[in-house]
Tab-separated table of C-alpha atoms in Angstrom:
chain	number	residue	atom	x	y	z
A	1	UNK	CA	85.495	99.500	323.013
A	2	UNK	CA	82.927	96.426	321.770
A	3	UNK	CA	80.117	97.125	320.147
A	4	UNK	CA	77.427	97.199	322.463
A	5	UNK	CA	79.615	100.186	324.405
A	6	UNK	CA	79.512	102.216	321.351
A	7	UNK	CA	76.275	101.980	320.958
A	8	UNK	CA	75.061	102.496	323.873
A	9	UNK	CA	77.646	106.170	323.630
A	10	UNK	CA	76.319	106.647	320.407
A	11	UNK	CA	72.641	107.144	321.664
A	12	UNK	CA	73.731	109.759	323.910
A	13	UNK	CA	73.799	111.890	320.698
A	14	UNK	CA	71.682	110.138	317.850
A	15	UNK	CA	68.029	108.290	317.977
A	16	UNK	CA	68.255	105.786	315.368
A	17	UNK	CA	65.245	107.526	313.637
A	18	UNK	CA	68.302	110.403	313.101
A	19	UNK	CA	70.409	107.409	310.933
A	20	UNK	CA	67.766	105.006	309.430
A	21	UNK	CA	64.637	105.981	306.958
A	22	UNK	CA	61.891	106.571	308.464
A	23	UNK	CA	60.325	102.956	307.199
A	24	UNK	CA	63.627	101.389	308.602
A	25	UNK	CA	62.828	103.110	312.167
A	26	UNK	CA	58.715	101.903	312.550
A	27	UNK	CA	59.941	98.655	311.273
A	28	UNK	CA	62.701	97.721	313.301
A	29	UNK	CA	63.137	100.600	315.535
A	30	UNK	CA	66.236	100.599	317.558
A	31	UNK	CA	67.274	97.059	316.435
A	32	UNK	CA	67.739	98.589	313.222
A	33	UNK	CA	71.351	99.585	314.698
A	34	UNK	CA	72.284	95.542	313.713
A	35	UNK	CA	72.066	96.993	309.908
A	36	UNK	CA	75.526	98.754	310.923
A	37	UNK	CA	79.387	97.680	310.677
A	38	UNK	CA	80.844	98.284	314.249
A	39	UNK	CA	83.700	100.548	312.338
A	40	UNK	CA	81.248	102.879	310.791
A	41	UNK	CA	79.193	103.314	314.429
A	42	UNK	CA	82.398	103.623	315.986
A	43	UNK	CA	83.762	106.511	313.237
A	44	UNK	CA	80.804	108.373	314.061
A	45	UNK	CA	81.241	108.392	317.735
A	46	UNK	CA	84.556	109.883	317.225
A	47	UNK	CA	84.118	112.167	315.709
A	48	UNK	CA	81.056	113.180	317.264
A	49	UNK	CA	83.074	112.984	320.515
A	50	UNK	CA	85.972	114.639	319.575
A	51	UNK	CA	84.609	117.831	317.678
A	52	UNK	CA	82.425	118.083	320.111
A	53	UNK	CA	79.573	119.375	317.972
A	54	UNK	CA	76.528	118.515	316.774
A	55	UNK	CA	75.812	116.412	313.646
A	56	UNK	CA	73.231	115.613	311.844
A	57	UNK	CA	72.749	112.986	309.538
A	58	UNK	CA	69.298	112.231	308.732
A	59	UNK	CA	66.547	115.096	309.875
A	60	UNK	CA	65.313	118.118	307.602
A	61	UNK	CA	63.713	116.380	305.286
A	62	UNK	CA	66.360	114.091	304.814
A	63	UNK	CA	66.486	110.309	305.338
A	64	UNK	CA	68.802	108.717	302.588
A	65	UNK	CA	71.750	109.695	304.677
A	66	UNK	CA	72.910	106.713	306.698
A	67	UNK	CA	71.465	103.174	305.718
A	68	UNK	CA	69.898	102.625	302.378
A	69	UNK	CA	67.327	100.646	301.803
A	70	UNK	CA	65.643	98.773	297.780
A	71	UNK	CA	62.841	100.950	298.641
A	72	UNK	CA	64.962	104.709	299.098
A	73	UNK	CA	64.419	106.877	296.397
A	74	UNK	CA	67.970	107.230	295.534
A	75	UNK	CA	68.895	103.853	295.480
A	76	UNK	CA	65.802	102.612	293.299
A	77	UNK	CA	66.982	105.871	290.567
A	78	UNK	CA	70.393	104.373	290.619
A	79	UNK	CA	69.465	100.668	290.428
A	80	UNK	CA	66.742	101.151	287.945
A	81	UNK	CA	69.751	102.710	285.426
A	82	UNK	CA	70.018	98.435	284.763
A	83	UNK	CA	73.725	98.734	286.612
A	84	UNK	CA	74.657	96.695	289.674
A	85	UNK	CA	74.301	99.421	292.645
A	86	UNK	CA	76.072	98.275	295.589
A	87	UNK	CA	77.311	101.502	298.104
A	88	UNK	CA	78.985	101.761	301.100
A	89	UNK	CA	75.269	103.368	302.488
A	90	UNK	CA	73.376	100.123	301.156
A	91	UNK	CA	75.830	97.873	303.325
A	92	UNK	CA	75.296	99.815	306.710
A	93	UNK	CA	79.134	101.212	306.552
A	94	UNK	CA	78.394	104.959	305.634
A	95	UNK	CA	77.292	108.211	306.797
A	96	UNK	CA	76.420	111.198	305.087
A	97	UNK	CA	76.498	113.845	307.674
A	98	UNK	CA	76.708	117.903	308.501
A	99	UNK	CA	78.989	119.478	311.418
A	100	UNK	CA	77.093	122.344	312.979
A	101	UNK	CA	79.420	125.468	312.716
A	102	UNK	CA	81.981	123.499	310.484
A	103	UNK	CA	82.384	122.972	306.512
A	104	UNK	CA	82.418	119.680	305.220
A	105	UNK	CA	86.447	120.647	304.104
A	106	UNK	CA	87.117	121.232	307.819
A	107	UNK	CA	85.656	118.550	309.036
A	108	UNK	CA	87.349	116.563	306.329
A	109	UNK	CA	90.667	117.896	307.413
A	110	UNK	CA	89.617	117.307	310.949
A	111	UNK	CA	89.660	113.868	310.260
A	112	UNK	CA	92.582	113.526	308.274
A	113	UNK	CA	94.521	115.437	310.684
A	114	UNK	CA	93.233	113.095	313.633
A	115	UNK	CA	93.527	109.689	311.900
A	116	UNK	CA	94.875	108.336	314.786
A	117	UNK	CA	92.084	108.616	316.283
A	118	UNK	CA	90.440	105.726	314.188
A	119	UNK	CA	91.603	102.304	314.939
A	120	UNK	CA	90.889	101.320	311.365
A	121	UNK	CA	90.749	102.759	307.410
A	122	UNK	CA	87.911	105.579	306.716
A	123	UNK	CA	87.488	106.983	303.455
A	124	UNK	CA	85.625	110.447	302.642
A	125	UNK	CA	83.982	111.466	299.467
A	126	UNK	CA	86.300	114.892	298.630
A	127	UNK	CA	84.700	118.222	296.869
A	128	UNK	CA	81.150	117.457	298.050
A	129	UNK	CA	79.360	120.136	300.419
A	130	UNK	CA	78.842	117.501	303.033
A	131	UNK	CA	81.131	114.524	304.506
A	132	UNK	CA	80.758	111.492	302.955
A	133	UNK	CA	82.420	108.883	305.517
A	134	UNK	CA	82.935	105.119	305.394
A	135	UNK	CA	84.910	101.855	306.024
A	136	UNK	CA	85.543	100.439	302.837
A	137	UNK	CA	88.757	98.843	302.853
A	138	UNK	CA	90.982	98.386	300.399
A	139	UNK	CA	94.732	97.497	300.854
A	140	UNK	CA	95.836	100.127	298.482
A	141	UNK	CA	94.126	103.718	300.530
A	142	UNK	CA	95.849	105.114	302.968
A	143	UNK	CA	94.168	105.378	306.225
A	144	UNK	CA	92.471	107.789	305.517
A	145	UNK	CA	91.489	108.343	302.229
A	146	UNK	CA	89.718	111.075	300.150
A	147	UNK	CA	88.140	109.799	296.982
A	148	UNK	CA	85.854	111.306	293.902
A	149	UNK	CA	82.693	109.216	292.650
């Protein structure tokens, strides 16, 4: 599947307004889906697909949950600490997102039970109360692979 396929299945379930900050979506609108890695699009959409359930990632008051910008809250608070801040969300590879009738542990072990699935290395944040999911890479994980901040 190339990218312009999975994004054009991906807006069958999200408006980019649902994974950008509002300021992101009324300045770039839907070309704000060129801030995101294919992989991390593509993760979404299967899961999405395959639970078969709603998700939300930005929405309720929330907007920090899929691509950070400088001007987010949470990545000025973290920046501002006078340490080098550079996150999986800041790059475009990460969602934050809630399963609608599922824990964040089952979805987790949704995922690692259907790694297959994924044609490429995820890694979720474990022991949080919702998924943390992105594509950073590193020879050493597994293909899946839960880590702790």
């Amino acid at each position: 599947m190339d990218r312009s396929e999975i994004i054009r299945e991906l807006k069958q379930y999200f408006k980019i307004s649902e994974l950008v900050g509002s300021k992101t979506n009324s300045t770039y609108g839907e070309r704000a889906f060129r801030f995101f890695g294919t992989n991390i699009l593509h993760a979404l959409l299967i899961v999405r697909e395959n639970i078969g359930k709603p998700i939300t990632v930005n929405g309720r008051g929330m907007e920090q949950r899929g691509l950070r910008t400088n001007i987010q809250p949470i990545v000025k608070s973290k920046s501002d600490r006078g340490r080098l801040y550079i996150s999986a969300h800041i790059q475009g590879r990460a969602f934050d997102f809630d399963v609608k009738g599922m824990t964040a542990q089952e979805v987790r072990d949704w995922i690692v039970e259907n790694e297959n699935l994924f044609p490429f290395k995820i890694r979720l944040e474990d022991g949080v109360t919702w998924v943390h999911m992105d594509d950073i890479d590193e020879e050493k994980n597994p293909k899946v692979y839960l880590f702790n901040p």
